[in-house]
């Protein structure tokens, strides 16, 4: 039997942890930092657009902000924030002690973080990328875009690797690590949607990786993929980008659906209406998500046949999405609803998402898209999906799982205040943007002329942003206040909820379940409350629990990748201080060297002895 | 949970999947290969889209030389066969035969790589470089990506062979060898597509 766990300093413990719960919290913190950063950029952009012909930001800075705002929000804020909940919650919800690959899980976090840092470094080397988050060529080619774009390419390349390996880890965890009785058709919907979203990551992030590699070869090594005079093709980039880009929306929104499908039943005191339909609707949405990428390219000149096919395919998605919407409504229908903050966010998600969906169908009509394309109508549409969908769901999930993650409640009064300010601000900001778009205001412009009827709505839109910012500040105050004054939670199940994460004690022991639970139904905890004595039956005797050791290697591997990326970027710098090849190859040597160490050094982990499990059980009282 | 099962009485029939760790690795690896497939598919798509974009450079008909590619194909296909024989030996718990077949696989792979480097070297010499045209860029990146996979696969197998040279087949290393073998087959399958799509179509029609 391997050695027992050794005591370590707190910082070392977090840097080397492979515990999915700690990694979840690390994703939460990192994602929040990036969210605030990109949010401040949005605020600045809106201030610039508050009045016609403002001089708050220069055109160049505005372009850099727009690019970084979109890129950071999608890759470094929304994705990791969802990963935070997936990491924390999935193993608990399926009754597992851990994820399938704890080491890979830690590696995924650190690589994502290294990529994010790399991207952020661009400000110190002559400005951020400025070709929009879609980086269309030729705008992003070497002729037009400076070294900032190399930070975009390699930062995303690195962080994408992290996202990809995390997705594989989730997939295997969900398939192989479920507790006895937890069949696939008993998985909580959050697990289902995370599962499907991980599949999408696997099949969508790989084309992105390929596309970024091609762009890098063009920019740094003189390849000709996107240079028409040398036989290259610019539309090729758009195809590759959107084969990734459209599924990316579903990668984000499906787990958000999952969160909503957990929160609404919990606070409606009813089981989710149409569980099976929900699962299949998720699968259909995911499948169609791959079939519709070219609806972003109607105006590129693909011809009427291609445009019609992609238009129809896009509209088909409305059907499974509609099924979901009605199932949420039927779940609330006749339920005993508690409108706490989590539920406010979850239920208000439904109408905002519907509005985003309706404008989506409008955009999918190819001929009319010639009108909408690249106007503020599009900006309004996708923010209704992204903020009115994903961000509201993230806030719902935060208030819902916070007591389990941190051992205390968030303050409800502050929470509700936050909700109302944010929600009103959201509609103020983005609703009028539909009208701005219809009036012809193009997107991605840093200013506009007065006397064109655009002043009022732009002003309102910016005021809305102030509201949203105030809301987020309230959330921060809430988090700090509750850390000191918030109601402590020691019970396992403060919401009287339905799924397995509420069956483990708070704080959750490192091994999650002292004894793997026996699952007898969908909503297993709720089933035991009705048909049993309210606690899960164990599926195994108390025995020593095998746990993996922490490791510093994930951090070192990602530091290596960071420098490898930086080295490639330096090849496009005018006078790099060091020879870029030294940096790039040095980084790769660090990465592959530590991977080598990892693969030849066997680490058998350690065991939590039976006495300690028993002692914990007495303490936890569950 | 971990792989500390007594193996002295012989191995279970599927040593690579006997433990939960092995099962996880196995499944995770299949997902990884799924991702790799999409990666290659994108490079293939790019190649197909750009193969007529020769600008002022040479075309595929002028460059490709089938006999050499045919030899390379044979080498790689044979190496897949020898790696299968190695897996059979593993299931019979015959470590010596396993090692012999694996090393033969490595040699075949190395000679494939040698031919590929020679091929690239010759092309560049004849004025068909990476930056010559969109066609040349997409050719070198697709075939080069495959070559990089071959090189990675070889180093992986070599490291495993050296690391476990004396240990015999255990429940810990069986999944590792098995997964490396799968990877090798994958590389082989990709090559069959490259042979068809790049070389045969390049020499033949449009
Ligand atoms: C919460 C308040 C937010 C505000 C006030 C805001 C504001 C803006 C503004 C002013 C633009 C530029 C529009 C244009 O001219 O094209 C923009 C673009 C964008 N935003 Fe947001 N945004 C917010 C949240 C988010 C979130 C949460 C996400 C994603 C998770 C997001 C993703 C994007 C993307 C992808 C773009 C397109 C960037 C581009 O065109 O390159 N935004 N946003
Ligand atoms: Cu789309």
Coordinates of N, CA, C and O in Angstrom, one line a residue, chain A residues 510-583:
Chain A
X510 N -12.1 15.2 0.8 CA -11.4 15.2 -0.5 C -11.8 14.0 -1.3 O -11.7 14.0 -2.5
X511 N -12.3 12.9 -0.6 CA -12.7 11.7 -1.4 C -14.2 11.7 -1.7 O -14.7 10.7 -2.2
X512 N -14.9 12.8 -1.5 CA -16.3 13.0 -1.8 C -17.2 12.1 -1.0 O -17.9 12.5 -0.1
X513 N -17.2 10.8 -1.4 CA -18.2 9.9 -0.8 C -17.4 8.9 0.1 O -16.5 8.2 -0.4
X514 N -17.7 8.8 1.4 CA -17.1 7.8 2.2 C -17.4 6.4 1.7 O -16.5 5.6 1.6
X515 N -18.6 6.2 1.3 CA -19.0 5.0 0.6 C -19.7 5.3 -0.7 O -20.6 6.2 -0.6
X516 N -19.4 4.7 -1.8 CA -20.0 5.0 -3.1 C -21.5 4.8 -2.9 O -21.9 3.7 -2.4
X517 N -22.4 5.7 -3.3 CA -23.8 5.5 -3.1 C -24.4 4.6 -4.1 O -24.0 4.4 -5.2
X518 N -25.5 3.9 -3.7 CA -26.3 3.1 -4.6 C -27.4 4.0 -5.1 O -28.3 4.5 -4.4
X519 N -27.5 4.1 -6.4 CA -28.5 5.0 -7.0 C -29.7 4.2 -7.5 O -29.5 3.2 -8.1
X520 N -30.9 4.6 -7.0 CA -32.1 3.8 -7.3 C -33.0 4.5 -8.3 O -34.1 3.9 -8.7
X521 N -32.7 5.8 -8.7 CA -33.7 6.5 -9.5 C -33.1 7.7 -10.0 O -32.0 8.2 -9.7
X522 N -33.8 8.3 -11.0 CA -33.5 9.7 -11.4 C -33.8 10.6 -10.1 O -34.6 10.2 -9.3
X523 N -33.0 11.7 -10.0 CA -33.1 12.5 -8.8 C -32.9 11.7 -7.5 O -33.8 11.6 -6.7
X524 N -31.8 11.0 -7.4 CA -31.6 9.9 -6.4 C -31.8 10.4 -5.0 O -32.4 9.7 -4.2
X525 N -31.4 11.6 -4.6 CA -31.5 12.0 -3.2 C -33.0 12.2 -2.9 O -33.5 11.9 -1.9
X526 N -33.7 12.8 -3.9 CA -35.1 13.1 -3.7 C -35.9 11.8 -3.5 O -36.8 11.6 -2.7
X527 N -35.5 10.8 -4.3 CA -36.1 9.5 -4.3 C -36.0 8.9 -2.9 O -36.9 8.3 -2.3
X528 N -34.7 9.0 -2.3 CA -34.5 8.5 -0.9 C -35.3 9.2 0.1 O -35.8 8.7 1.1
X529 N -35.6 10.5 -0.2 CA -36.4 11.3 0.8 C -37.8 10.8 0.8 O -38.5 10.8 1.8
X530 N -38.3 10.4 -0.4 CA -39.7 9.9 -0.5 C -39.8 8.5 -0.1 O -40.7 8.1 0.7
X531 N -38.9 7.6 -0.6 CA -39.1 6.2 -0.5 C -38.2 5.6 0.6 O -38.3 4.4 0.9
X532 N -37.1 6.3 1.0 CA -36.2 5.8 2.0 C -36.2 6.6 3.2 O -37.2 7.3 3.5
X533 N -35.0 6.6 3.9 CA -34.9 7.5 5.1 C -34.2 8.8 4.8 O -33.8 9.5 5.7
X534 N -34.1 9.2 3.6 CA -33.6 10.5 3.2 C -32.1 10.5 3.0 O -31.5 11.5 2.7
X535 N -31.4 9.3 3.3 CA -30.0 9.3 3.0 C -29.7 8.2 2.0 O -30.5 7.3 1.8
X536 N -28.6 8.4 1.3 CA -28.2 7.4 0.2 C -27.8 6.1 0.9 O -27.0 6.1 1.8
X537 N -28.2 5.0 0.3 CA -27.7 3.7 0.7 C -26.3 3.5 0.1 O -26.1 3.8 -1.0
X538 N -25.3 3.0 0.9 CA -24.0 2.7 0.4 C -24.0 1.5 -0.5 O -24.8 0.5 -0.3
X539 N -23.1 1.5 -1.5 CA -23.0 0.4 -2.4 C -21.8 -0.5 -2.1 O -21.5 -1.4 -2.8
X540 N -21.1 -0.1 -1.1 CA -19.8 -0.8 -0.7 C -19.6 -0.6 0.8 O -20.1 0.3 1.4
X541 N -18.8 -1.6 1.4 CA -18.4 -1.4 2.8 C -17.4 -0.2 2.9 O -16.9 0.2 1.9
X542 N -17.2 0.2 4.2 CA -16.2 1.2 4.4 C -14.8 0.6 4.2 O -14.6 -0.5 4.8
X543 N -14.0 1.1 3.3 CA -12.7 0.5 3.1 C -11.7 1.7 2.8 O -12.1 2.8 2.6
X544 N -10.4 1.3 2.8 CA -9.4 2.4 2.5 C -9.7 3.0 1.1 O -10.1 2.3 0.2
X545 N -9.5 4.3 1.0 CA -9.9 5.0 -0.3 C -8.6 5.4 -1.0 O -7.8 6.1 -0.4
X546 N -8.5 5.0 -2.2 CA -7.3 5.3 -3.0 C -7.5 6.7 -3.6 O -8.5 7.0 -4.2
X547 N -6.4 7.5 -3.4 CA -6.5 8.9 -4.0 C -5.2 9.2 -4.7 O -4.1 8.6 -4.3
X548 N -5.2 10.0 -5.7 CA -4.0 10.4 -6.4 C -3.2 11.4 -5.7 O -3.7 12.2 -4.9
X549 N -1.9 11.4 -5.9 CA -1.0 12.4 -5.3 C -1.1 13.7 -6.1 O -1.3 13.7 -7.3
X550 N -0.8 14.9 -5.4 CA -0.7 16.1 -6.2 C 0.6 16.1 -7.0 O 1.4 15.2 -6.8
X551 N 0.7 17.0 -7.9 CA 1.9 17.1 -8.7 C 2.2 18.5 -9.2 O 1.2 19.2 -9.6
X552 N 3.4 18.9 -9.2 CA 3.8 20.2 -9.7 C 3.9 20.2 -11.3 O 4.0 21.2 -11.9
X553 N 4.0 19.0 -11.8 CA 4.3 18.9 -13.3 C 3.3 19.6 -14.2 O 3.7 20.2 -15.1
X554 N 1.9 19.6 -13.9 CA 1.0 20.3 -14.7 C 1.4 21.8 -14.9 O 1.4 22.3 -16.0
X555 N 1.8 22.4 -13.8 CA 2.2 23.8 -13.8 C 3.5 23.9 -14.7 O 3.6 24.8 -15.5
X556 N 4.4 23.0 -14.5 CA 5.7 23.2 -15.3 C 5.4 22.9 -16.7 O 6.0 23.7 -17.6
X557 N 4.6 21.9 -17.1 CA 4.3 21.7 -18.5 C 3.7 22.9 -19.1 O 4.1 23.3 -20.2
X558 N 2.8 23.6 -18.4 CA 2.2 24.7 -19.0 C 3.1 25.9 -19.1 O 3.0 26.7 -20.0
X559 N 4.0 26.0 -18.1 CA 5.0 27.1 -18.2 C 5.9 26.9 -19.5 O 6.1 27.8 -20.3
X560 N 6.2 25.6 -19.8 CA 6.9 25.3 -21.0 C 6.1 25.7 -22.2 O 6.7 26.4 -23.1
X561 N 4.8 25.4 -22.3 CA 4.0 25.8 -23.4 C 3.9 27.3 -23.6 O 3.9 27.8 -24.7
X562 N 3.9 28.0 -22.4 CA 3.8 29.4 -22.4 C 5.0 30.0 -23.2 O 4.9 30.8 -24.1
X563 N 6.2 29.5 -22.8 CA 7.4 30.0 -23.4 C 7.5 29.5 -24.9 O 8.1 30.3 -25.7
X564 N 7.1 28.3 -25.2 CA 7.1 27.9 -26.6 C 6.3 28.9 -27.4 O 6.7 29.3 -28.5
X565 N 5.1 29.2 -26.9 CA 4.2 30.1 -27.7 C 4.9 31.5 -27.8 O 4.9 32.1 -28.9
X566 N 5.4 32.0 -26.7 CA 6.1 33.3 -26.7 C 7.2 33.3 -27.7 O 7.4 34.3 -28.4
X567 N 8.0 32.2 -27.8 CA 9.1 32.1 -28.7 C 8.6 32.3 -30.1 O 9.2 33.1 -30.9
X568 N 7.5 31.6 -30.5 CA 7.0 31.7 -31.9 C 6.6 33.2 -32.1 O 6.8 33.7 -33.2
X569 N 5.9 33.8 -31.1 CA 5.5 35.2 -31.3 C 6.7 36.1 -31.5 O 6.7 37.0 -32.4
X570 N 7.8 35.8 -30.7 CA 8.9 36.7 -30.8 C 9.5 36.7 -32.2 O 10.2 37.6 -32.6
X571 N 9.3 35.6 -33.0 CA 9.8 35.6 -34.3 C 9.3 36.7 -35.2 O 9.8 37.0 -36.2
X572 N 8.1 37.2 -34.8 CA 7.5 38.3 -35.6 C 7.8 39.7 -35.0 O 7.3 40.7 -35.4
X573 N 8.6 39.7 -33.9 CA 8.9 41.0 -33.3 C 10.1 41.6 -33.9 O 11.0 40.9 -34.5
X574 N 10.2 43.0 -33.9 CA 11.2 43.7 -34.6 C 12.6 43.4 -34.1 O 13.5 43.0 -34.8
X575 N 12.8 43.6 -32.8 CA 14.1 43.3 -32.2 C 13.9 42.5 -30.9 O 14.0 43.1 -29.8
X576 N 13.6 41.2 -31.0 CA 13.5 40.5 -29.7 C 14.8 40.5 -29.0 O 15.9 40.5 -29.6
X577 N 14.7 40.5 -27.6 CA 16.0 40.6 -26.8 C 16.8 39.3 -26.9 O 18.0 39.3 -27.0
X578 N 16.1 38.2 -26.9 CA 16.8 36.9 -27.0 C 16.4 36.3 -28.4 O 15.4 36.6 -29.0
X579 N 17.2 35.4 -28.8 CA 16.9 34.7 -30.1 C 15.6 33.9 -29.8 O 15.5 33.0 -28.9
X580 N 14.5 34.1 -30.6 CA 13.2 33.5 -30.4 C 13.3 32.0 -30.4 O 12.6 31.3 -29.7
X581 N 14.2 31.4 -31.3 CA 14.3 30.0 -31.3 C 14.7 29.4 -30.0 O 14.3 28.3 -29.6
X582 N 15.6 30.1 -29.3 CA 16.0 29.6 -27.9 C 14.8 29.5 -27.0 O 14.6 28.5 -26.3
X583 N 14.0 30.6 -27.0 CA 12.8 30.6 -26.2 C 11.8 29.5 -26.6 O 11.3 28.7 -25.7

